[in-house]
């Protein structure tokens, strides 16, 4: 089973700042099968990015994803108030799909 | 826009069977696979399994496979989840979702509590 480790656990930032979230896979994975989700309290997760760097329809272009080997990054270029929440990465390249433990982006 | 509406019992006793159903509307049922995910403070987000639109291909999380059944009713555009012999460790919010590997559309979630 591929284990996804997200860091940091919590990111405290102010609106307008840049957020950089990391997701590291325990073994080599194809970047074609890595997704990022945003979850707010009491809501289901929302798909932001699939195939490591493709934005879902309607996701603002301040969200971007990138990959380097087994390391994946979600960047929010300038935080808006609605961007605060918990972010998860997910690998879906094998029959056993896994999620990271999440990074909380909170208002500083 | 695909919409998923889920329902099922929210309070179970240990050893009972968890049963949830998810109805799909607003899109092509055959365009996606259909899956179940659960979320608990202890284990975070956990993928349970998914089924293709015809029911001919089903994939389960190996850690749950022995107790889980996912099925589809194509005549109603619905799919279902059963988990046998539940314990307190199965307490979680359960979500249904469309799947292309990534999960673009989700149900509203159902809190399932297992308690004697």
mmCIF file with all atom_site columns, C-alpha atoms in Angstrom:
data_model
loop_
_atom_site.group_PDB
_atom_site.id
_atom_site.type_symbol
_atom_site.label_atom_id
_atom_site.label_alt_id
_atom_site.label_comp_id
_atom_site.label_asym_id
_atom_site.label_entity_id
_atom_site.label_seq_id
_atom_site.pdbx_PDB_ins_code
_atom_site.Cartn_x
_atom_site.Cartn_y
_atom_site.Cartn_z
_atom_site.occupancy
_atom_site.B_iso_or_equiv
_atom_site.pdbx_formal_charge
_atom_site.auth_seq_id
_atom_site.auth_comp_id
_atom_site.auth_asym_id
_atom_site.auth_atom_id
_atom_site.pdbx_PDB_model_num
ATOM 1   C CA . UNK A 1 1   ? 0.000   0.000  0.000   1.00 0.00 ? 1   UNK A CA 1
ATOM 2   C CA . UNK A 1 2   ? 1.271   3.453  -0.898  1.00 0.00 ? 2   UNK A CA 1
ATOM 3   C CA . UNK A 1 3   ? 1.426   5.768  2.116   1.00 0.00 ? 3   UNK A CA 1
ATOM 4   C CA . UNK A 1 4   ? 1.023   9.488  1.484   1.00 0.00 ? 4   UNK A CA 1
ATOM 5   C CA . UNK A 1 5   ? 2.615   11.810 4.052   1.00 0.00 ? 5   UNK A CA 1
ATOM 6   C CA . UNK A 1 6   ? 1.491   15.435 4.029   1.00 0.00 ? 6   UNK A CA 1
ATOM 7   C CA . UNK A 1 7   ? 3.388   18.342 5.522   1.00 0.00 ? 7   UNK A CA 1
ATOM 8   C CA . UNK A 1 8   ? 3.132   20.552 7.361   1.00 0.00 ? 8   UNK A CA 1
ATOM 9   C CA . UNK A 1 9   ? 0.280   19.422 9.582   1.00 0.00 ? 9   UNK A CA 1
ATOM 10  C CA . UNK A 1 10  ? -0.891  22.997 9.998   1.00 0.00 ? 10  UNK A CA 1
ATOM 11  C CA . UNK A 1 11  ? -0.095  26.123 8.021   1.00 0.00 ? 11  UNK A CA 1
ATOM 12  C CA . UNK A 1 12  ? -0.941  29.462 9.649   1.00 0.00 ? 12  UNK A CA 1
ATOM 13  C CA . UNK A 1 13  ? -1.069  32.229 7.071   1.00 0.00 ? 13  UNK A CA 1
ATOM 14  C CA . UNK A 1 14  ? -2.734  35.543 6.359   1.00 0.00 ? 14  UNK A CA 1
ATOM 15  C CA . UNK A 1 15  ? -4.989  36.332 3.389   1.00 0.00 ? 15  UNK A CA 1
ATOM 16  C CA . UNK A 1 16  ? -2.861  37.324 0.398   1.00 0.00 ? 16  UNK A CA 1
ATOM 17  C CA . UNK A 1 17  ? 0.050   35.080 1.384   1.00 0.00 ? 17  UNK A CA 1
ATOM 18  C CA . UNK A 1 18  ? 1.315   32.102 -0.598  1.00 0.00 ? 18  UNK A CA 1
ATOM 19  C CA . UNK A 1 19  ? 0.614   28.578 0.685   1.00 0.00 ? 19  UNK A CA 1
ATOM 20  C CA . UNK A 1 20  ? 2.792   25.605 -0.211  1.00 0.00 ? 20  UNK A CA 1
ATOM 21  C CA . UNK A 1 21  ? 1.520   22.153 0.773   1.00 0.00 ? 21  UNK A CA 1
ATOM 22  C CA . UNK A 1 22  ? 3.519   18.961 0.356   1.00 0.00 ? 22  UNK A CA 1
ATOM 23  C CA . UNK A 1 23  ? 2.513   15.335 -0.222  1.00 0.00 ? 23  UNK A CA 1
ATOM 24  C CA . UNK A 1 24  ? 5.200   12.640 -0.324  1.00 0.00 ? 24  UNK A CA 1
ATOM 25  C CA . UNK A 1 25  ? 4.529   9.082  -1.483  1.00 0.00 ? 25  UNK A CA 1
ATOM 26  C CA . UNK A 1 26  ? 6.228   6.115  0.197   1.00 0.00 ? 26  UNK A CA 1
ATOM 27  C CA . UNK A 1 27  ? 7.173   4.657  -3.183  1.00 0.00 ? 27  UNK A CA 1
ATOM 28  C CA . UNK A 1 28  ? 7.387   5.772  -6.757  1.00 0.00 ? 28  UNK A CA 1
ATOM 29  C CA . UNK A 1 29  ? 3.987   6.733  -8.153  1.00 0.00 ? 29  UNK A CA 1
ATOM 30  C CA . UNK A 1 30  ? 2.845   8.074  -11.482 1.00 0.00 ? 30  UNK A CA 1
ATOM 31  C CA . UNK A 1 31  ? 1.955   11.742 -11.379 1.00 0.00 ? 31  UNK A CA 1
ATOM 32  C CA . UNK A 1 32  ? -1.019  10.857 -13.562 1.00 0.00 ? 32  UNK A CA 1
ATOM 33  C CA . UNK A 1 33  ? -2.783  9.500  -10.507 1.00 0.00 ? 33  UNK A CA 1
ATOM 34  C CA . UNK A 1 34  ? -2.482  12.129 -7.780  1.00 0.00 ? 34  UNK A CA 1
ATOM 35  C CA . UNK A 1 35  ? -5.352  14.380 -6.720  1.00 0.00 ? 35  UNK A CA 1
ATOM 36  C CA . UNK A 1 36  ? -5.838  17.209 -4.234  1.00 0.00 ? 36  UNK A CA 1
ATOM 37  C CA . UNK A 1 37  ? -9.026  17.994 -2.304  1.00 0.00 ? 37  UNK A CA 1
ATOM 38  C CA . UNK A 1 38  ? -10.210 20.836 -0.116  1.00 0.00 ? 38  UNK A CA 1
ATOM 39  C CA . UNK A 1 39  ? -12.540 20.162 2.794   1.00 0.00 ? 39  UNK A CA 1
ATOM 40  C CA . UNK A 1 40  ? -14.361 22.650 4.955   1.00 0.00 ? 40  UNK A CA 1
ATOM 41  C CA . UNK A 1 41  ? -16.011 21.827 8.280   1.00 0.00 ? 41  UNK A CA 1
ATOM 42  C CA . UNK A 1 42  ? -19.208 19.836 7.854   1.00 0.00 ? 42  UNK A CA 1
ATOM 43  C CA . UNK A 1 43  ? -18.778 19.419 4.095   1.00 0.00 ? 43  UNK A CA 1
ATOM 44  C CA . UNK A 1 44  ? -17.629 16.679 1.775   1.00 0.00 ? 44  UNK A CA 1
ATOM 45  C CA . UNK A 1 45  ? -14.194 17.060 0.201   1.00 0.00 ? 45  UNK A CA 1
ATOM 46  C CA . UNK A 1 46  ? -14.038 19.037 -3.045  1.00 0.00 ? 46  UNK A CA 1
ATOM 47  C CA . UNK A 1 47  ? -11.778 17.912 -5.870  1.00 0.00 ? 47  UNK A CA 1
ATOM 48  C CA . UNK A 1 48  ? -9.355  20.696 -6.838  1.00 0.00 ? 48  UNK A CA 1
ATOM 49  C CA . UNK A 1 49  ? -6.573  19.034 -8.832  1.00 0.00 ? 49  UNK A CA 1
ATOM 50  C CA . UNK A 1 50  ? -6.274  15.687 -10.631 1.00 0.00 ? 50  UNK A CA 1
ATOM 51  C CA . UNK A 1 51  ? -3.377  14.125 -12.521 1.00 0.00 ? 51  UNK A CA 1
ATOM 52  C CA . UNK A 1 52  ? -1.083  16.145 -10.222 1.00 0.00 ? 52  UNK A CA 1
ATOM 53  C CA . UNK A 1 53  ? -1.543  19.444 -12.066 1.00 0.00 ? 53  UNK A CA 1
ATOM 54  C CA . UNK A 1 54  ? -4.916  19.608 -13.852 1.00 0.00 ? 54  UNK A CA 1
ATOM 55  C CA . UNK A 1 55  ? -7.484  21.909 -12.261 1.00 0.00 ? 55  UNK A CA 1
ATOM 56  C CA . UNK A 1 56  ? -11.090 20.761 -12.063 1.00 0.00 ? 56  UNK A CA 1
ATOM 57  C CA . UNK A 1 57  ? -13.598 23.011 -13.819 1.00 0.00 ? 57  UNK A CA 1
ATOM 58  C CA . UNK A 1 58  ? -14.400 26.059 -11.708 1.00 0.00 ? 58  UNK A CA 1
ATOM 59  C CA . UNK A 1 59  ? -11.278 25.930 -9.536  1.00 0.00 ? 59  UNK A CA 1
ATOM 60  C CA . UNK A 1 60  ? -9.530  29.332 -9.505  1.00 0.00 ? 60  UNK A CA 1
ATOM 61  C CA . UNK A 1 61  ? -6.133  29.555 -11.175 1.00 0.00 ? 61  UNK A CA 1
ATOM 62  C CA . UNK A 1 62  ? -4.502  30.599 -7.899  1.00 0.00 ? 62  UNK A CA 1
ATOM 63  C CA . UNK A 1 63  ? -4.504  26.847 -7.173  1.00 0.00 ? 63  UNK A CA 1
ATOM 64  C CA . UNK A 1 64  ? -1.762  24.890 -8.892  1.00 0.00 ? 64  UNK A CA 1
ATOM 65  C CA . UNK A 1 65  ? -0.252  21.436 -8.537  1.00 0.00 ? 65  UNK A CA 1
ATOM 66  C CA . UNK A 1 66  ? 3.142   20.079 -9.425  1.00 0.00 ? 66  UNK A CA 1
ATOM 67  C CA . UNK A 1 67  ? 5.117   16.869 -9.146  1.00 0.00 ? 67  UNK A CA 1
ATOM 68  C CA . UNK A 1 68  ? 8.748   15.869 -8.795  1.00 0.00 ? 68  UNK A CA 1
ATOM 69  C CA . UNK A 1 69  ? 9.342   12.141 -8.485  1.00 0.00 ? 69  UNK A CA 1
ATOM 70  C CA . UNK A 1 70  ? 7.405   10.988 -5.446  1.00 0.00 ? 70  UNK A CA 1
ATOM 71  C CA . UNK A 1 71  ? 6.937   14.529 -4.129  1.00 0.00 ? 71  UNK A CA 1
ATOM 72  C CA . UNK A 1 72  ? 3.806   16.477 -4.955  1.00 0.00 ? 72  UNK A CA 1
ATOM 73  C CA . UNK A 1 73  ? 3.009   20.097 -4.180  1.00 0.00 ? 73  UNK A CA 1
ATOM 74  C CA . UNK A 1 74  ? -0.190  22.117 -4.035  1.00 0.00 ? 74  UNK A CA 1
ATOM 75  C CA . UNK A 1 75  ? 0.389   25.863 -4.204  1.00 0.00 ? 75  UNK A CA 1
ATOM 76  C CA . UNK A 1 76  ? -2.150  28.571 -3.497  1.00 0.00 ? 76  UNK A CA 1
ATOM 77  C CA . UNK A 1 77  ? -0.588  31.718 -4.904  1.00 0.00 ? 77  UNK A CA 1
ATOM 78  C CA . UNK A 1 78  ? -2.566  34.288 -2.891  1.00 0.00 ? 78  UNK A CA 1
ATOM 79  C CA . UNK A 1 79  ? -4.830  33.046 -0.135  1.00 0.00 ? 79  UNK A CA 1
ATOM 80  C CA . UNK A 1 80  ? -8.413  34.205 -0.171  1.00 0.00 ? 80  UNK A CA 1
ATOM 81  C CA . UNK A 1 81  ? -10.617 33.979 2.964   1.00 0.00 ? 81  UNK A CA 1
ATOM 82  C CA . UNK A 1 82  ? -12.554 31.081 1.420   1.00 0.00 ? 82  UNK A CA 1
ATOM 83  C CA . UNK A 1 83  ? -9.370  29.016 0.956   1.00 0.00 ? 83  UNK A CA 1
ATOM 84  C CA . UNK A 1 84  ? -8.956  28.194 4.632   1.00 0.00 ? 84  UNK A CA 1
ATOM 85  C CA . UNK A 1 85  ? -9.714  24.575 5.447   1.00 0.00 ? 85  UNK A CA 1
ATOM 86  C CA . UNK A 1 86  ? -8.132  21.127 5.276   1.00 0.00 ? 86  UNK A CA 1
ATOM 87  C CA . UNK A 1 87  ? -6.378  19.845 2.158   1.00 0.00 ? 87  UNK A CA 1
ATOM 88  C CA . UNK A 1 88  ? -5.861  16.191 1.288   1.00 0.00 ? 88  UNK A CA 1
ATOM 89  C CA . UNK A 1 89  ? -3.869  14.442 -1.375  1.00 0.00 ? 89  UNK A CA 1
ATOM 90  C CA . UNK A 1 90  ? -5.007  11.120 -2.835  1.00 0.00 ? 90  UNK A CA 1
ATOM 91  C CA . UNK A 1 91  ? -3.287  8.485  -4.923  1.00 0.00 ? 91  UNK A CA 1
ATOM 92  C CA . UNK A 1 92  ? -5.503  6.532  -7.303  1.00 0.00 ? 92  UNK A CA 1
ATOM 93  C CA . UNK A 1 93  ? -3.055  4.651  -9.482  1.00 0.00 ? 93  UNK A CA 1
ATOM 94  C CA . UNK A 1 94  ? -3.562  1.228  -7.961  1.00 0.00 ? 94  UNK A CA 1
ATOM 95  C CA . UNK A 1 95  ? -6.481  -0.854 -6.816  1.00 0.00 ? 95  UNK A CA 1
ATOM 96  C CA . UNK A 1 96  ? -5.883  0.367  -3.253  1.00 0.00 ? 96  UNK A CA 1
ATOM 97  C CA . UNK A 1 97  ? -6.484  4.102  -3.317  1.00 0.00 ? 97  UNK A CA 1
ATOM 98  C CA . UNK A 1 98  ? -5.084  6.061  -0.380  1.00 0.00 ? 98  UNK A CA 1
ATOM 99  C CA . UNK A 1 99  ? -5.345  9.528  1.112   1.00 0.00 ? 99  UNK A CA 1
ATOM 100 C CA . UNK A 1 100 ? -2.854  11.629 3.009   1.00 0.00 ? 100 UNK A CA 1
ATOM 101 C CA . UNK A 1 101 ? -3.643  12.675 6.568   1.00 0.00 ? 101 UNK A CA 1
ATOM 102 C CA . UNK A 1 102 ? -4.327  16.278 5.597   1.00 0.00 ? 102 UNK A CA 1
ATOM 103 C CA . UNK A 1 103 ? -2.855  19.762 6.011   1.00 0.00 ? 103 UNK A CA 1
ATOM 104 C CA . UNK A 1 104 ? -4.898  22.401 7.799   1.00 0.00 ? 104 UNK A CA 1
ATOM 105 C CA . UNK A 1 105 ? -4.588  25.908 6.371   1.00 0.00 ? 105 UNK A CA 1
ATOM 106 C CA . UNK A 1 106 ? -5.693  28.320 9.092   1.00 0.00 ? 106 UNK A CA 1
ATOM 107 C CA . UNK A 1 107 ? -5.954  32.063 9.378   1.00 0.00 ? 107 UNK A CA 1
ATOM 108 C CA . UNK A 1 108 ? -2.994  33.584 11.180  1.00 0.00 ? 108 UNK A CA 1
ATOM 109 C CA . UNK B 2 1   ? -24.123 18.646 -12.900 1.00 0.00 ? 1   UNK B CA 1
ATOM 110 C CA . UNK B 2 2   ? -23.996 15.261 -11.206 1.00 0.00 ? 2   UNK B CA 1
ATOM 111 C CA . UNK B 2 3   ? -25.735 15.117 -7.838  1.00 0.00 ? 3   UNK B CA 1
ATOM 112 C CA . UNK B 2 4   ? -25.543 12.312 -5.286  1.00 0.00 ? 4   UNK B CA 1
ATOM 113 C CA . UNK B 2 5   ? -28.079 11.817 -2.513  1.00 0.00 ? 5   UNK B CA 1
ATOM 114 C CA . UNK B 2 6   ? -27.331 9.152  0.083   1.00 0.00 ? 6   UNK B CA 1
ATOM 115 C CA . UNK B 2 7   ? -29.295 7.600  2.899   1.00 0.00 ? 7   UNK B CA 1
ATOM 116 C CA . UNK B 2 8   ? -29.203 4.769  5.430   1.00 0.00 ? 8   UNK B CA 1
ATOM 117 C CA . UNK B 2 9   ? -29.302 3.935  9.111   1.00 0.00 ? 9   UNK B CA 1
ATOM 118 C CA . UNK B 2 10  ? -27.143 6.141  11.295  1.00 0.00 ? 10  UNK B CA 1
ATOM 119 C CA . UNK B 2 11  ? -27.059 4.150  14.530  1.00 0.00 ? 11  UNK B CA 1
ATOM 120 C CA . UNK B 2 12  ? -26.074 0.494  14.672  1.00 0.00 ? 12  UNK B CA 1
ATOM 121 C CA . UNK B 2 13  ? -25.214 -2.024 17.364  1.00 0.00 ? 13  UNK B CA 1
ATOM 122 C CA . UNK B 2 14  ? -22.021 -4.093 17.197  1.00 0.00 ? 14  UNK B CA 1
ATOM 123 C CA . UNK B 2 15  ? -22.325 -7.126 14.875  1.00 0.00 ? 15  UNK B CA 1
ATOM 124 C CA . UNK B 2 16  ? -25.123 -5.530 12.803  1.00 0.00 ? 16  UNK B CA 1
ATOM 125 C CA . UNK B 2 17  ? -24.882 -4.763 9.086   1.00 0.00 ? 17  UNK B CA 1
ATOM 126 C CA . UNK B 2 18  ? -24.322 -1.230 7.837   1.00 0.00 ? 18  UNK B CA 1
ATOM 127 C CA . UNK B 2 19  ? -26.406 -0.462 4.762   1.00 0.00 ? 19  UNK B CA 1
ATOM 128 C CA . UNK B 2 20  ? -26.246 2.758  2.708   1.00 0.00 ? 20  UNK B CA 1
ATOM 129 C CA . UNK B 2 21  ? -27.641 3.693  -0.698  1.00 0.00 ? 21  UNK B CA 1
ATOM 130 C CA . UNK B 2 22  ? -26.685 6.529  -3.041  1.00 0.00 ? 22  UNK B CA 1
ATOM 131 C CA . UNK B 2 23  ? -28.893 7.873  -5.829  1.00 0.00 ? 23  UNK B CA 1
ATOM 132 C CA . UNK B 2 24  ? -27.334 9.623  -8.815  1.00 0.00 ? 24  UNK B CA 1
ATOM 133 C CA . UNK B 2 25  ? -29.031 12.363 -10.820 1.00 0.00 ? 25  UNK B CA 1
ATOM 134 C CA . UNK B 2 26  ? -28.158 15.100 -13.261 1.00 0.00 ? 26  UNK B CA 1
ATOM 135 C CA . UNK B 2 27  ? -25.617 13.230 -15.348 1.00 0.00 ? 27  UNK B CA 1
ATOM 136 C CA . UNK B 2 28  ? -24.773 10.056 -17.188 1.00 0.00 ? 28  UNK B CA 1
ATOM 137 C CA . UNK B 2 29  ? -24.638 7.081  -14.827 1.00 0.00 ? 29  UNK B CA 1
ATOM 138 C CA . UNK B 2 30  ? -22.442 5.209  -17.278 1.00 0.00 ? 30  UNK B CA 1
ATOM 139 C CA . UNK B 2 31  ? -19.844 7.989  -17.425 1.00 0.00 ? 31  UNK B CA 1
ATOM 140 C CA . UNK B 2 32  ? -18.313 7.160  -14.043 1.00 0.00 ? 32  UNK B CA 1
ATOM 141 C CA . UNK B 2 33  ? -17.459 4.458  -11.612 1.00 0.00 ? 33  UNK B CA 1
ATOM 142 C CA . UNK B 2 34  ? -19.170 4.808  -8.244  1.00 0.00 ? 34  UNK B CA 1
ATOM 143 C CA . UNK B 2 35  ? -17.431 4.599  -4.908  1.00 0.00 ? 35  UNK B CA 1
ATOM 144 C CA . UNK B 2 36  ? -17.630 4.786  -1.150  1.00 0.00 ? 36  UNK B CA 1
ATOM 145 C CA . UNK B 2 37  ? -15.242 6.584  1.212   1.00 0.00 ? 37  UNK B CA 1
ATOM 146 C CA . UNK B 2 38  ? -15.410 6.982  4.968   1.00 0.00 ? 38  UNK B CA 1
ATOM 147 C CA . UNK B 2 39  ? -13.861 9.515  7.323   1.00 0.00 ? 39  UNK B CA 1
ATOM 148 C CA . UNK B 2 40  ? -13.133 9.182  11.019  1.00 0.00 ? 40  UNK B CA 1
ATOM 149 C CA . UNK B 2 41  ? -10.889 11.093 13.441  1.00 0.00 ? 41  UNK B CA 1
ATOM 150 C CA . UNK B 2 42  ? -8.897  7.894  13.999  1.00 0.00 ? 42  UNK B CA 1
ATOM 151 C CA . UNK B 2 43  ? -8.160  6.955  10.379  1.00 0.00 ? 43  UNK B CA 1
ATOM 152 C CA . UNK B 2 44  ? -8.886  10.104 8.378   1.00 0.00 ? 44  UNK B CA 1
ATOM 153 C CA . UNK B 2 45  ? -10.213 9.555  4.846   1.00 0.00 ? 45  UNK B CA 1
ATOM 154 C CA . UNK B 2 46  ? -10.369 5.880  3.923   1.00 0.00 ? 46  UNK B CA 1
ATOM 155 C CA . UNK B 2 47  ? -11.319 4.567  0.485   1.00 0.00 ? 47  UNK B CA 1
ATOM 156 C CA . UNK B 2 48  ? -13.720 1.620  0.849   1.00 0.00 ? 48  UNK B CA 1
ATOM 157 C CA . UNK B 2 49  ? -14.210 0.532  -2.745  1.00 0.00 ? 49  UNK B CA 1
ATOM 158 C CA . UNK B 2 50  ? -15.884 1.247  -6.056  1.00 0.00 ? 50  UNK B CA 1
ATOM 159 C CA . UNK B 2 51  ? -17.999 -0.348 -8.753  1.00 0.00 ? 51  UNK B CA 1
ATOM 160 C CA . UNK B 2 52  ? -18.364 0.383  -12.446 1.00 0.00 ? 52  UNK B CA 1
ATOM 161 C CA . UNK B 2 53  ? -21.714 1.454  -13.863 1.00 0.00 ? 53  UNK B CA 1
ATOM 162 C CA . UNK B 2 54  ? -22.723 -2.037 -14.960 1.00 0.00 ? 54  UNK B CA 1
ATOM 163 C CA . UNK B 2 55  ? -21.552 -3.817 -11.821 1.00 0.00 ? 55  UNK B CA 1
ATOM 164 C CA . UNK B 2 56  ? -19.165 -6.018 -13.747 1.00 0.00 ? 56  UNK B CA 1
ATOM 165 C CA . UNK B 2 57  ? -16.043 -4.653 -12.032 1.00 0.00 ? 57  UNK B CA 1
ATOM 166 C CA . UNK B 2 58  ? -15.790 -4.082 -8.291  1.00 0.00 ? 58  UNK B CA 1
ATOM 167 C CA . UNK B 2 59  ? -12.644 -3.121 -6.381  1.00 0.00 ? 59  UNK B CA 1
ATOM 168 C CA . UNK B 2 60  ? -12.378 -3.152 -2.596  1.00 0.00 ? 60  UNK B CA 1
ATOM 169 C CA . UNK B 2 61  ? -9.898  -1.844 -0.070  1.00 0.00 ? 61  UNK B CA 1
ATOM 170 C CA . UNK B 2 62  ? -8.013  -5.026 0.905   1.00 0.00 ? 62  UNK B CA 1
ATOM 171 C CA . UNK B 2 63  ? -8.298  -4.146 4.586   1.00 0.00 ? 63  UNK B CA 1
ATOM 172 C CA . UNK B 2 64  ? -12.122 -4.172 4.394   1.00 0.00 ? 64  UNK B CA 1
ATOM 173 C CA . UNK B 2 65  ? -12.747 -6.637 1.581   1.00 0.00 ? 65  UNK B CA 1
ATOM 174 C CA . UNK B 2 66  ? -13.914 -9.524 3.749   1.00 0.00 ? 66  UNK B CA 1
ATOM 175 C CA . UNK B 2 67  ? -16.812 -7.516 5.206   1.00 0.00 ? 67  UNK B CA 1
ATOM 176 C CA . UNK B 2 68  ? -17.825 -5.129 2.390   1.00 0.00 ? 68  UNK B CA 1
ATOM 177 C CA . UNK B 2 69  ? -20.225 -5.505 -0.527  1.00 0.00 ? 69  UNK B CA 1
ATOM 178 C CA . UNK B 2 70  ? -20.850 -2.795 -3.129  1.00 0.00 ? 70  UNK B CA 1
ATOM 179 C CA . UNK B 2 71  ? -23.652 -3.260 -5.640  1.00 0.00 ? 71  UNK B CA 1
ATOM 180 C CA . UNK B 2 72  ? -25.408 -1.238 -8.323  1.00 0.00 ? 72  UNK B CA 1
ATOM 181 C CA . UNK B 2 73  ? -29.003 -0.935 -9.521  1.00 0.00 ? 73  UNK B CA 1
ATOM 182 C CA . UNK B 2 74  ? -28.747 0.449  -13.036 1.00 0.00 ? 74  UNK B CA 1
ATOM 183 C CA . UNK B 2 75  ? -32.534 0.683  -13.424 1.00 0.00 ? 75  UNK B CA 1
ATOM 184 C CA . UNK B 2 76  ? -32.637 3.263  -10.628 1.00 0.00 ? 76  UNK B CA 1
ATOM 185 C CA . UNK B 2 77  ? -29.190 4.882  -11.106 1.00 0.00 ? 77  UNK B CA 1
ATOM 186 C CA . UNK B 2 78  ? -28.335 3.860  -7.548  1.00 0.00 ? 78  UNK B CA 1
ATOM 187 C CA . UNK B 2 79  ? -25.510 2.035  -5.854  1.00 0.00 ? 79  UNK B CA 1
ATOM 188 C CA . UNK B 2 80  ? -25.217 0.608  -2.364  1.00 0.00 ? 80  UNK B CA 1
ATOM 189 C CA . UNK B 2 81  ? -22.782 -0.303 0.383   1.00 0.00 ? 81  UNK B CA 1
ATOM 190 C CA . UNK B 2 82  ? -23.049 -3.064 2.968   1.00 0.00 ? 82  UNK B CA 1
ATOM 191 C CA . UNK B 2 83  ? -20.571 -3.645 5.756   1.00 0.00 ? 83  UNK B CA 1
ATOM 192 C CA . UNK B 2 84  ? -21.062 -6.789 7.815   1.00 0.00 ? 84  UNK B CA 1
ATOM 193 C CA . UNK B 2 85  ? -20.348 -7.329 11.495  1.00 0.00 ? 85  UNK B CA 1
ATOM 194 C CA . UNK B 2 86  ? -19.686 -3.693 12.357  1.00 0.00 ? 86  UNK B CA 1
ATOM 195 C CA . UNK B 2 87  ? -17.725 -2.658 15.426  1.00 0.00 ? 87  UNK B CA 1
ATOM 196 C CA . UNK B 2 88  ? -17.015 0.695  17.046  1.00 0.00 ? 88  UNK B CA 1
ATOM 197 C CA . UNK B 2 89  ? -14.051 1.025  14.656  1.00 0.00 ? 89  UNK B CA 1
ATOM 198 C CA . UNK B 2 90  ? -16.546 1.385  11.794  1.00 0.00 ? 90  UNK B CA 1
ATOM 199 C CA . UNK B 2 91  ? -17.971 4.579  13.290  1.00 0.00 ? 91  UNK B CA 1
ATOM 200 C CA . UNK B 2 92  ? -17.392 7.279  10.674  1.00 0.00 ? 92  UNK B CA 1
ATOM 201 C CA . UNK B 2 93  ? -18.972 9.643  8.197   1.00 0.00 ? 93  UNK B CA 1
ATOM 202 C CA . UNK B 2 94  ? -19.599 7.632  5.042   1.00 0.00 ? 94  UNK B CA 1
ATOM 203 C CA . UNK B 2 95  ? -19.593 9.321  1.633   1.00 0.00 ? 95  UNK B CA 1
ATOM 204 C CA . UNK B 2 96  ? -20.621 8.114  -1.800  1.00 0.00 ? 96  UNK B CA 1
ATOM 205 C CA . UNK B 2 97  ? -18.821 9.633  -4.775  1.00 0.00 ? 97  UNK B CA 1
ATOM 206 C CA . UNK B 2 98  ? -18.389 9.454  -8.518  1.00 0.00 ? 98  UNK B CA 1
ATOM 207 C CA . UNK B 2 99  ? -15.022 8.118  -9.527  1.00 0.00 ? 99  UNK B CA 1
ATOM 208 C CA . UNK B 2 100 ? -12.583 8.404  -12.356 1.00 0.00 ? 100 UNK B CA 1
ATOM 209 C CA . UNK B 2 101 ? -9.881  7.482  -9.906  1.00 0.00 ? 101 UNK B CA 1
ATOM 210 C CA . UNK B 2 102 ? -10.132 11.028 -8.642  1.00 0.00 ? 102 UNK B CA 1
ATOM 211 C CA . UNK B 2 103 ? -13.508 11.778 -7.078  1.00 0.00 ? 103 UNK B CA 1
ATOM 212 C CA . UNK B 2 104 ? -15.245 14.791 -8.635  1.00 0.00 ? 104 UNK B CA 1
ATOM 213 C CA . UNK B 2 105 ? -18.728 14.527 -7.120  1.00 0.00 ? 105 UNK B CA 1
ATOM 214 C CA . UNK B 2 106 ? -19.652 13.564 -3.561  1.00 0.00 ? 106 UNK B CA 1
ATOM 215 C CA . UNK B 2 107 ? -22.761 12.856 -1.568  1.00 0.00 ? 107 UNK B CA 1
ATOM 216 C CA . UNK B 2 108 ? -23.592 14.842 1.526   1.00 0.00 ? 108 UNK B CA 1
ATOM 217 C CA . UNK B 2 109 ? -22.247 12.216 3.918   1.00 0.00 ? 109 UNK B CA 1
ATOM 218 C CA . UNK B 2 110 ? -23.945 10.010 6.500   1.00 0.00 ? 110 UNK B CA 1
ATOM 219 C CA . UNK B 2 111 ? -22.721 9.745  10.065  1.00 0.00 ? 111 UNK B CA 1
ATOM 220 C CA . UNK B 2 112 ? -22.826 6.109  11.113  1.00 0.00 ? 112 UNK B CA 1
ATOM 221 C CA . UNK B 2 113 ? -22.325 5.412  14.808  1.00 0.00 ? 113 UNK B CA 1
ATOM 222 C CA . UNK B 2 114 ? -21.774 1.906  16.154  1.00 0.00 ? 114 UNK B CA 1
ATOM 223 C CA . UNK B 2 115 ? -22.612 1.651  19.822  1.00 0.00 ? 115 UNK B CA 1
ATOM 224 C CA . UNK B 2 116 ? -24.178 -0.854 22.161  1.00 0.00 ? 116 UNK B CA 1
#
